[in-house]
PDB file of C-alpha atoms in Angstrom:
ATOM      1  CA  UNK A 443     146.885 150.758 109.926  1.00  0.00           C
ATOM      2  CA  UNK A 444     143.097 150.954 110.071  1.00  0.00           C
ATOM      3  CA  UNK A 445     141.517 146.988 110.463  1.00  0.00           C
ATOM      4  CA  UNK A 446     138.682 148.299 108.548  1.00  0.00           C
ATOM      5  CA  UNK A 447     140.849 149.236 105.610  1.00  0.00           C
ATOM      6  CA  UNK A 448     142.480 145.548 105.469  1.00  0.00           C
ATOM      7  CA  UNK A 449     139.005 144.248 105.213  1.00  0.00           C
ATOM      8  CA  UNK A 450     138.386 142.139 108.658  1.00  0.00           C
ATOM      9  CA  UNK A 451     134.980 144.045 109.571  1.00  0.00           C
ATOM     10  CA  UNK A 452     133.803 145.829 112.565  1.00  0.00           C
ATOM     11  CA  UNK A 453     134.135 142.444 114.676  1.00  0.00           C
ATOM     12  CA  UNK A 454     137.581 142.155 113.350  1.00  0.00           C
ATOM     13  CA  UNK A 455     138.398 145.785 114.539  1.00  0.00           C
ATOM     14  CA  UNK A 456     136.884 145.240 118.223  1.00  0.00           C
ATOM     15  CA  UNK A 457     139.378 142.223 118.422  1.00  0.00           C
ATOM     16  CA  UNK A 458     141.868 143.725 117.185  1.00  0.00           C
ATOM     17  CA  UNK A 459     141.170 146.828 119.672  1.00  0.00           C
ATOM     18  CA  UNK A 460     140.794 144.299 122.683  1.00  0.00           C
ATOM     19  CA  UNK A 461     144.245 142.783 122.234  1.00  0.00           C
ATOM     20  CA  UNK A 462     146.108 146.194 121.888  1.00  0.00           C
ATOM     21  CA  UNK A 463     143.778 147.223 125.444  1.00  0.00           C
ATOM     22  CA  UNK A 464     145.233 144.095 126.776  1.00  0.00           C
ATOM     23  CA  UNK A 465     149.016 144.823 126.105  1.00  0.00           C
ATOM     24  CA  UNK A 466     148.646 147.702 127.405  1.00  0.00           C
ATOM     25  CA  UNK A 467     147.011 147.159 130.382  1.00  0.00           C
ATOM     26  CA  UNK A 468     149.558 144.085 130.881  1.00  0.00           C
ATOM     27  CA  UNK A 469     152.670 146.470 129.585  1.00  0.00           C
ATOM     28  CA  UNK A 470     155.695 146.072 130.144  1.00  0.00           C
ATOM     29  CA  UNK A 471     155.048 142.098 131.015  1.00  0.00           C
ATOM     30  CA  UNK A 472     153.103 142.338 127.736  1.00  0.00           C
ATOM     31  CA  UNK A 473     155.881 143.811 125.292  1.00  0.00           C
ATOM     32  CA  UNK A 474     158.266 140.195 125.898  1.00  0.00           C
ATOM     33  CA  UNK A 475     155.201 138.067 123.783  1.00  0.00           C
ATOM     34  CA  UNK A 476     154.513 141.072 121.561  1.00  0.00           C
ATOM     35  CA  UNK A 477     158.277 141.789 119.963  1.00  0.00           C
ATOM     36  CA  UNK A 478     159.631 139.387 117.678  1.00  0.00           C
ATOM     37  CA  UNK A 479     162.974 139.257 115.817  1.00  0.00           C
ATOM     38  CA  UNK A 480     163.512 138.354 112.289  1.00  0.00           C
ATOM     39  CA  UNK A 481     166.852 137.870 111.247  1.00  0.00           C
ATOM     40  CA  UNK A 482     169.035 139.311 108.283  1.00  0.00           C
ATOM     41  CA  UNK A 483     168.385 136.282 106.325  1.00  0.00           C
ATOM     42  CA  UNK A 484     164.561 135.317 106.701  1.00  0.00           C
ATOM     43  CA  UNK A 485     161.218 137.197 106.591  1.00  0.00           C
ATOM     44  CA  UNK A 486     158.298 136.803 108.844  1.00  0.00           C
ATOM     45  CA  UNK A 487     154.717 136.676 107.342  1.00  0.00           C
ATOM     46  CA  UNK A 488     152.084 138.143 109.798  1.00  0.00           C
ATOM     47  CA  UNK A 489     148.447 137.115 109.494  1.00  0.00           C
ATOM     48  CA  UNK A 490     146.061 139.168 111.529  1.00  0.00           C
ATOM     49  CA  UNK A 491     142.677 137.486 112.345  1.00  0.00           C
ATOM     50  CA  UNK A 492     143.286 135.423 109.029  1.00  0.00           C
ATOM     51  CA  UNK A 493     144.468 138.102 106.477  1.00  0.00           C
ATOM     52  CA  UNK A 494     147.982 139.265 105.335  1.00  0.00           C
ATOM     53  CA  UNK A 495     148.896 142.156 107.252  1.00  0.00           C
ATOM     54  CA  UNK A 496     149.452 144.832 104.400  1.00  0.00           C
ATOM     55  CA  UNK A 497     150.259 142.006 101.719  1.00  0.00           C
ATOM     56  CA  UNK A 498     154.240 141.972 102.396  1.00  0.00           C
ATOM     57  CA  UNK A 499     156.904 140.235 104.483  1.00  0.00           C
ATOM     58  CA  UNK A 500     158.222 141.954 107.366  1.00  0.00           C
ATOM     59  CA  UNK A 501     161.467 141.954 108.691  1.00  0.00           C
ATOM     60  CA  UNK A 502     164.938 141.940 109.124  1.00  0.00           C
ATOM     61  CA  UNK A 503     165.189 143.225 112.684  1.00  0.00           C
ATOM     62  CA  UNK A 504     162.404 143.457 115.251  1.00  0.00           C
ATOM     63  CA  UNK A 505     158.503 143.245 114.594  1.00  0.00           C
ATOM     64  CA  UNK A 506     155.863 143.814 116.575  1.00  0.00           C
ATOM     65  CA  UNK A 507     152.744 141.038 117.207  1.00  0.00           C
ATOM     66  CA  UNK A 508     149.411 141.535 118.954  1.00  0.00           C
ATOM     67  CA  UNK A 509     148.410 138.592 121.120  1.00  0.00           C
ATOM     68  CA  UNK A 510     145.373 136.460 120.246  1.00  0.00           C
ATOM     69  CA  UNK A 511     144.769 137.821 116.828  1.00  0.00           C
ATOM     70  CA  UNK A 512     148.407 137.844 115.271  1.00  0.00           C
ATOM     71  CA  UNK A 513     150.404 134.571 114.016  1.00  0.00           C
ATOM     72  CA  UNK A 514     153.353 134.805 111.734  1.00  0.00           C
ATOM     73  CA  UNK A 515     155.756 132.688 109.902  1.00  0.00           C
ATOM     74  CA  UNK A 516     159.326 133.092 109.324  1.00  0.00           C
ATOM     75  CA  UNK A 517     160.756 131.888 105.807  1.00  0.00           C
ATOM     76  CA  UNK A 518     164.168 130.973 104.933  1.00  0.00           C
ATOM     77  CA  UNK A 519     165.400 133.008 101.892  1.00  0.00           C
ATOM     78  CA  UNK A 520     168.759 131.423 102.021  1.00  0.00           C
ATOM     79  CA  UNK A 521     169.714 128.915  99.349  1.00  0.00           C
ATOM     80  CA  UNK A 522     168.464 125.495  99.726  1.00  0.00           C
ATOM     81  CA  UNK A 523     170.569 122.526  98.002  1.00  0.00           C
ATOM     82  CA  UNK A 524     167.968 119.613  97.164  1.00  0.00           C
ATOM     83  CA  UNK A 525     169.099 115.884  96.248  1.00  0.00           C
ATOM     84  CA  UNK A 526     166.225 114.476  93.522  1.00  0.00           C
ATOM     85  CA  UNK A 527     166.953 110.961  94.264  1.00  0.00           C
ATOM     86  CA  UNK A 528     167.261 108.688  91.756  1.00  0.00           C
ATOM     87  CA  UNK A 529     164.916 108.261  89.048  1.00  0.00           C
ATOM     88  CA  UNK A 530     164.237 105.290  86.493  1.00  0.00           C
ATOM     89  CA  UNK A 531     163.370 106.641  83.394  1.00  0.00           C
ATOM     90  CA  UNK A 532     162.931 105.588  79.779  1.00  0.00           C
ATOM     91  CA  UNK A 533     165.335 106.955  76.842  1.00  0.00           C
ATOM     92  CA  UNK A 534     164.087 107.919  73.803  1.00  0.00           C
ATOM     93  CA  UNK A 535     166.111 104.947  72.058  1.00  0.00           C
ATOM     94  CA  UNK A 536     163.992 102.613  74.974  1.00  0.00           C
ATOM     95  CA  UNK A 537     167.243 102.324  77.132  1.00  0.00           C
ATOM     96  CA  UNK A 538     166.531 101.978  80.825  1.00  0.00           C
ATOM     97  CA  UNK A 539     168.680 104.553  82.920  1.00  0.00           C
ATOM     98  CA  UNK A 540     169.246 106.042  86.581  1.00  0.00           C
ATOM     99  CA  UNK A 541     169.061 109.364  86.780  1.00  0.00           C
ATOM    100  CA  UNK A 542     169.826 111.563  90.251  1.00  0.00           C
ATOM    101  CA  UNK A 543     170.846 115.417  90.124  1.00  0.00           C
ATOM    102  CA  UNK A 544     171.312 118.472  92.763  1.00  0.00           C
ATOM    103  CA  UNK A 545     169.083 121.497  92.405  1.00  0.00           C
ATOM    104  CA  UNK A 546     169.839 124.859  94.107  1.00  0.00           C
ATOM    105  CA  UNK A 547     166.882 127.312  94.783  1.00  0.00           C
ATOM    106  CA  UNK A 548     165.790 130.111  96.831  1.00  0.00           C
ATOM    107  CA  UNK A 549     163.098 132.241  97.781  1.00  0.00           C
ATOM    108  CA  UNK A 550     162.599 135.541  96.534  1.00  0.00           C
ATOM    109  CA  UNK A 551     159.171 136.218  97.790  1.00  0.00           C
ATOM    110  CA  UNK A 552     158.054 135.226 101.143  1.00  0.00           C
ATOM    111  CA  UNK A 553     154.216 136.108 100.992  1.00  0.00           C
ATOM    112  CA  UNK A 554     153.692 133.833  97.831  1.00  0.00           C
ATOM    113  CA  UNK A 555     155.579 130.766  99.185  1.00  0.00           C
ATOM    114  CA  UNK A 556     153.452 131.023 102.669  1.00  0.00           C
ATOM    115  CA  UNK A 557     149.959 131.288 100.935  1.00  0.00           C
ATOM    116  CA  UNK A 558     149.850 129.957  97.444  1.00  0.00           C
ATOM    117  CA  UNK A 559     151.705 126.924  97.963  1.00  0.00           C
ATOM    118  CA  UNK A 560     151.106 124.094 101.507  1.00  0.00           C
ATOM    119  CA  UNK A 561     154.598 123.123 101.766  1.00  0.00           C
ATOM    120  CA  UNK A 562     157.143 124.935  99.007  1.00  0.00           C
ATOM    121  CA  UNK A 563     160.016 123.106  99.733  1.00  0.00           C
ATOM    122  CA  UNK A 564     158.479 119.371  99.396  1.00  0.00           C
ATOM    123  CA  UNK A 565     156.461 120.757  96.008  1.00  0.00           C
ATOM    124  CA  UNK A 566     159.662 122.134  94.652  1.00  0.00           C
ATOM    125  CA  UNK A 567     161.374 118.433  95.022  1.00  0.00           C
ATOM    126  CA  UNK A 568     158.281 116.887  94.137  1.00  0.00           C
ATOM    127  CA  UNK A 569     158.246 118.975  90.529  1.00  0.00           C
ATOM    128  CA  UNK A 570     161.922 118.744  90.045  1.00  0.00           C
ATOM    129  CA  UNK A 571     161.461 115.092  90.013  1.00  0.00           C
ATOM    130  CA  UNK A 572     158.618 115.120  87.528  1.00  0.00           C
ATOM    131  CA  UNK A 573     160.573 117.181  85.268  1.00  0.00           C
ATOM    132  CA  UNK A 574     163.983 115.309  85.230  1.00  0.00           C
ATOM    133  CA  UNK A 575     161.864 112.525  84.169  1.00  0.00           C
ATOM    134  CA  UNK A 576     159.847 114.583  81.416  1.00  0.00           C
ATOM    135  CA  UNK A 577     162.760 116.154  80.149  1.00  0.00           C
ATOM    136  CA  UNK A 578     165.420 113.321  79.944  1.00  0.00           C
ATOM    137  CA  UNK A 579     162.455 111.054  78.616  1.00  0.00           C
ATOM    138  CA  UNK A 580     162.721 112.888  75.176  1.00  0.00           C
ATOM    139  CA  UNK A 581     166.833 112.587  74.844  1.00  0.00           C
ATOM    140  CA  UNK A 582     168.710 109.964  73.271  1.00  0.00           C
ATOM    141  CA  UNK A 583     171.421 107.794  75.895  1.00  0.00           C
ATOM    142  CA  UNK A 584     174.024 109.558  73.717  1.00  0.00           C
ATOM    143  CA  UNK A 585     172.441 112.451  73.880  1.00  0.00           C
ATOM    144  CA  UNK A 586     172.156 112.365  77.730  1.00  0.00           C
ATOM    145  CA  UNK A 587     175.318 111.292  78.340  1.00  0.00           C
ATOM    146  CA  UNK A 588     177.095 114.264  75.452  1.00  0.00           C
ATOM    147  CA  UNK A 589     174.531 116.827  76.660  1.00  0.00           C
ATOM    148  CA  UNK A 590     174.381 117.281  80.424  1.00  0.00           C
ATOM    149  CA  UNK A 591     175.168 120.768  80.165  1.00  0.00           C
ATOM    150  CA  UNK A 592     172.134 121.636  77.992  1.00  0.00           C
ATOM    151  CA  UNK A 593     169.878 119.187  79.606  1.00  0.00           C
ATOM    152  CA  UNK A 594     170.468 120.953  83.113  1.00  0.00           C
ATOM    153  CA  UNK A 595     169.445 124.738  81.591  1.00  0.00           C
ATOM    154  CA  UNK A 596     166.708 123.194  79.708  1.00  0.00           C
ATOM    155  CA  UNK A 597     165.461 121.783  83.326  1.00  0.00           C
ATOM    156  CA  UNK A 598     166.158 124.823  85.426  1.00  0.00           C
ATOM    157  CA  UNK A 599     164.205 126.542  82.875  1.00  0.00           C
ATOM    158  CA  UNK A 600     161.591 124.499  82.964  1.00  0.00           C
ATOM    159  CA  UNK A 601     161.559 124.336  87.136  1.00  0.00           C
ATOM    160  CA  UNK A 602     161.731 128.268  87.001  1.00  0.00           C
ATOM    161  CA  UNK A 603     158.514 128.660  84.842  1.00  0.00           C
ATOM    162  CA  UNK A 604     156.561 126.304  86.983  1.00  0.00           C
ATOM    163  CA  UNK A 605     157.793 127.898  90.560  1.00  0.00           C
ATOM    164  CA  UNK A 606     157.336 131.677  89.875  1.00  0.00           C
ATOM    165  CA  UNK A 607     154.060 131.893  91.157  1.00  0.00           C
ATOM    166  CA  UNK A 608     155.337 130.032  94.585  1.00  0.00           C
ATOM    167  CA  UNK A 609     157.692 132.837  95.213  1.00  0.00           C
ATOM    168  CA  UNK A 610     160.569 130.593  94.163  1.00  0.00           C
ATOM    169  CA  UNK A 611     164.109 130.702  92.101  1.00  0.00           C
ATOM    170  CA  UNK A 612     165.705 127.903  90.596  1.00  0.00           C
ATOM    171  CA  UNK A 613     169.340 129.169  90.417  1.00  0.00           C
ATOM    172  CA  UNK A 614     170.956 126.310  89.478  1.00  0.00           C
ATOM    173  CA  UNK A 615     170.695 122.314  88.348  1.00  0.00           C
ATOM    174  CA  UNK A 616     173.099 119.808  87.993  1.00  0.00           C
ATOM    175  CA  UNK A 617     172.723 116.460  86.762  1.00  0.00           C
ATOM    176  CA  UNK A 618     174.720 114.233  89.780  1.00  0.00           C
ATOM    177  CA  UNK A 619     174.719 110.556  87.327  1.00  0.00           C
ATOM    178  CA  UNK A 620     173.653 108.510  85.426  1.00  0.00           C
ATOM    179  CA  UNK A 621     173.568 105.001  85.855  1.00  0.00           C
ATOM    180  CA  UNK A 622     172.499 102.044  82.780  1.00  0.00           C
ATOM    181  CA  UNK A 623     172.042  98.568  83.383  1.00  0.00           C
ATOM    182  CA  UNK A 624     175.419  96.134  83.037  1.00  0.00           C
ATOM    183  CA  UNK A 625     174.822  94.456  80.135  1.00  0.00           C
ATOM    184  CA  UNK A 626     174.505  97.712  78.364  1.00  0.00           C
ATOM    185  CA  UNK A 627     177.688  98.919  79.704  1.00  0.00           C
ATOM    186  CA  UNK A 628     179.651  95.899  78.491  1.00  0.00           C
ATOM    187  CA  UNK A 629     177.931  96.188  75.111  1.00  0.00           C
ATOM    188  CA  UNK A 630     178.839  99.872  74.783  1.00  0.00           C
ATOM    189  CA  UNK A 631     182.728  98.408  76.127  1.00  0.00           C
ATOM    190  CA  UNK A 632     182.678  95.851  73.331  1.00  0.00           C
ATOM    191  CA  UNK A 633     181.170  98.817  70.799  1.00  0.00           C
ATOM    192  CA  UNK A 634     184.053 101.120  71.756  1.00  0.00           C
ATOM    193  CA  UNK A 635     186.667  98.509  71.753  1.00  0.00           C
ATOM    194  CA  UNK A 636     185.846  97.139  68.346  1.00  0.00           C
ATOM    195  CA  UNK A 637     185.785 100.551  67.141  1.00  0.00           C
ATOM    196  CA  UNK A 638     189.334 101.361  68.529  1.00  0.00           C
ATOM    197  CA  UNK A 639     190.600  97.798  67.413  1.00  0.00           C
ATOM    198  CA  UNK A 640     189.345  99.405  63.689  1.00  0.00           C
ATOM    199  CA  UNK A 641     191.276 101.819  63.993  1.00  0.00           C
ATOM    200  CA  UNK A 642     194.313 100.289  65.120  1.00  0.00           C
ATOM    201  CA  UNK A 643     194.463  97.894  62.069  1.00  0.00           C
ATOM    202  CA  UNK A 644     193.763 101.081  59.501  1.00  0.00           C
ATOM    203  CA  UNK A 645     196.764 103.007  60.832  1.00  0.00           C
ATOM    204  CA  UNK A 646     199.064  99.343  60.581  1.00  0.00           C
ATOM    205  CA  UNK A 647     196.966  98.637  57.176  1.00  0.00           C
ATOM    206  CA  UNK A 648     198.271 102.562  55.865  1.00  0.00           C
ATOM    207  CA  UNK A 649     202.403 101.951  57.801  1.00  0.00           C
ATOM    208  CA  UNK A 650     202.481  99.081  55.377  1.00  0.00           C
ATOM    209  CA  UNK A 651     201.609 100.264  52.276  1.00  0.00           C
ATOM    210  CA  UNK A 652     203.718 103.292  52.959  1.00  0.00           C
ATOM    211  CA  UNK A 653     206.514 101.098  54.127  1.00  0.00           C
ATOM    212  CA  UNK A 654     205.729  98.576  50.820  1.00  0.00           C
ATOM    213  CA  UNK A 655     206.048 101.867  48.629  1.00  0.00           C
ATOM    214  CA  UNK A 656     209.474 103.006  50.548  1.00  0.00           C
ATOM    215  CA  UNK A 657     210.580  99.489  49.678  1.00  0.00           C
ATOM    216  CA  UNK A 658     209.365  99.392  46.687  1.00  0.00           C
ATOM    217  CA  UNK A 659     211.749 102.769  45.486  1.00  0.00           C
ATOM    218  CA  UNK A 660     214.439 101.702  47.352  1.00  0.00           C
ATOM    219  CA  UNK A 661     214.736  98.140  45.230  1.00  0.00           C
ATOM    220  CA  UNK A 662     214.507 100.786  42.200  1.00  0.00           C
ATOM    221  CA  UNK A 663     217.150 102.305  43.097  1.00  0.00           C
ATOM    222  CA  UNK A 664     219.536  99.231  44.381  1.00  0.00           C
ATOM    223  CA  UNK A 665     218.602  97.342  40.732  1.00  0.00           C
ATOM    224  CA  UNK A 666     220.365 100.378  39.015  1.00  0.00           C
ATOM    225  CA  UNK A 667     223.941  99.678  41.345  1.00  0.00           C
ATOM    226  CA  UNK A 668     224.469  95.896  41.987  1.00  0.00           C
ATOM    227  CA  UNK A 669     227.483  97.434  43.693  1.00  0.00           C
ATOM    228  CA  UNK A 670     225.288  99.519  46.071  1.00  0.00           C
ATOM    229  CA  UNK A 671     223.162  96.246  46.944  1.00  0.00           C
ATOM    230  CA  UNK A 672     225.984  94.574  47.990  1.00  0.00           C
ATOM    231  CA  UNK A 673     226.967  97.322  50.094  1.00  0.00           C
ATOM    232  CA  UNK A 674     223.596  97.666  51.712  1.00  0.00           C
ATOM    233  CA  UNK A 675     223.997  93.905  52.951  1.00  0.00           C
ATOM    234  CA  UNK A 676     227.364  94.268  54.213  1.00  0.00           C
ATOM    235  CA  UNK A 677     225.722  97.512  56.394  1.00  0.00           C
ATOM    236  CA  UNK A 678     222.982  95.071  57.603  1.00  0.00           C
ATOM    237  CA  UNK A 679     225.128  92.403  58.445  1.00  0.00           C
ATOM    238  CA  UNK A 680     227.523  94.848  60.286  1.00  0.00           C
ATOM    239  CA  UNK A 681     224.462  96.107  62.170  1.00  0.00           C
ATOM    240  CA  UNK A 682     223.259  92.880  63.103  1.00  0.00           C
ATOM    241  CA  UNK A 683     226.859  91.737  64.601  1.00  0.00           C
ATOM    242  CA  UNK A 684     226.952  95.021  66.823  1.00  0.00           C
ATOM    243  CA  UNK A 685     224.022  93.862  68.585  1.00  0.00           C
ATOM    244  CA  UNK A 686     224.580  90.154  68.841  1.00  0.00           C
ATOM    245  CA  UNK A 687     227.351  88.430  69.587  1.00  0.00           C
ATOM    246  CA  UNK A 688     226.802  85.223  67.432  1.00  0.00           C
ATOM    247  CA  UNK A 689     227.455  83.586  64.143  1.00  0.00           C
ATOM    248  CA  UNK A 690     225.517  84.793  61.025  1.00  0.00           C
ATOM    249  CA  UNK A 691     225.545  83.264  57.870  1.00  0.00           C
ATOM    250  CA  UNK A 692     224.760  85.236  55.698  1.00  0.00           C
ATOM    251  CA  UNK A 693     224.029  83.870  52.063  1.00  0.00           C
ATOM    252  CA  UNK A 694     224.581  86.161  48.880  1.00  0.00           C
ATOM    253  CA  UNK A 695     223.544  85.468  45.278  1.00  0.00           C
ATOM    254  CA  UNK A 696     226.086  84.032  42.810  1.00  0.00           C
ATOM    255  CA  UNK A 697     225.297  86.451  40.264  1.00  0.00           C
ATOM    256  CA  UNK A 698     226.184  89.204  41.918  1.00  0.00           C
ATOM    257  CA  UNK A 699     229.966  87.658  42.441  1.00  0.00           C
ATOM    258  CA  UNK A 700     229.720  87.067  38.581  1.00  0.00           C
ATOM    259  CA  UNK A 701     228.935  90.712  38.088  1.00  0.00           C
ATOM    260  CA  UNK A 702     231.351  91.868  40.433  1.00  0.00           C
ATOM    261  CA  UNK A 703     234.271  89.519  38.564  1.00  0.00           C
ATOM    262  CA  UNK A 704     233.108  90.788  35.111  1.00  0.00           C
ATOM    263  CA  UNK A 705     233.605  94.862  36.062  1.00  0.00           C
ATOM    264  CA  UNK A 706     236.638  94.042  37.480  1.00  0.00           C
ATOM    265  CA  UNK A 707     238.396  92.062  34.274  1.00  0.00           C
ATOM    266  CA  UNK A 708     236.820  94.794  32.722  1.00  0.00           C
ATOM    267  CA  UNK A 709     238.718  97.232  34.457  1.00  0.00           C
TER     268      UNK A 709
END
């Protein structure tokens, strides 16, 4: 390409020309400095005498530099797994919480994460950091702790907004845990245990009344046969005797000899 038509000016072209005179005159000692190889998984950003050389990355394979008046940078476009440490942050419902999560990103354009941002990596950590703190200021602690699903994508999208214009992808964020202070831990133990012990006692509460109503037509139905009474306490008592081997006494009302004695003159 023509210097002139990348904008570096006539001095800029005489450099330029001088560097290319000099690897030749120096060829092939020359051509070891002047090839470079980029590999399949990063992209090299030349800058000639300043400028972008034709506003793209170059690479995979092997490139070609001048002495003197090129520099270039190679950028990693695999993807990078980032730790957000842990952050101390407010709930909405003015609980105090630790918060640490894993973000996976990339880069997808290596000319835009070289010159419009100083160091992409710490500014993406640096932002994902800010914005676990913005977003998880606004939730609820039962909302964070219900929600992490949502609370990730509503992150990542947030991240991925703010890092287009640095050339870089948030693929993925994951919120690592969450950590509240003790006393709220054993308050939210005692919460769930009370709650539990609630329910316990309204399931024995409802087995007695049911029971109470079982008993309740089953005396109906023994008042109608004194006959069938007795015969329900000599099952009982037979029952009783099968599983342990001891003396029972085992009262019964008069009445219900007197009742016996009168069907059976009766008879």
């Amino acid at each position: 390409l023509n210097p002139l038509q990348e904008g570096i000016g006539v001095c800029g072209w005489i450099l330029v020309s001088l560097s290319f005179l000099m690897v030749l005159i120096t060829f092939p000692i020359s051509i070891w400095a002047c090839i470079k190889v980029v590999r399949e998984y990063e992209r090299a950003v030349v800058f000639r005498l300043g400028r972008i050389l034709s506003k793209k990355a170059k690479g995979p394979g092997m490139i070609l530099v001048l002495p003197c008046t090129d520099i270039f940078i190679k950028v990693d476009l695999r993807t990078v797994t980032c730790k957000i440490p842990p952050q101390e942050l407010l709930t909405r419902d003015a609980v105090t919480a630790q918060v640490d999560g894993v973000v996976h990103y990339k880069i997808h354009s290596a000319v835009s994460a070289v010159a419009n941002v100083t160091d992409v990596h710490s500014a993406t950590l640096l932002l994902a950091q800010t914005t676990l703190r913005n977003v998880l200021g606004t939730q609820s602690l039962a909302q964070l702790l219900a929600g992490r699903e949502e609370i990730a994508h509503n992150i990542q999208a947030a991240l991925s907004s703010a890092t287009e214009q640095w050339g870089v992808k948030v693929t993925r964020v994951e919120i690592k845990d969450i950590r509240i202070p003790m006393a709220m831990q054993r308050a939210m133990a005692a919460e769930a245990e009370a709650a539990r012990e609630i329910g316990a006692k309204v399931v024995a509460a409802e087995g007695e009344m049911n029971a109470s109503k079982a008993l309740q037509q089953a005396s109906m139905v023994l008042a109608e046969s004194p006959a069938g009474l007795q015969l329900r306490y000599l099952q009982i008592l037979t029952t009783v005797a099968a599983q342990n081997n001891s003396t029972i006494v085992f009262p019964l009302p008069i009445n219900m000899f007197g009742s016996l004695g009168q069907k059976s003159t009766g008879g």
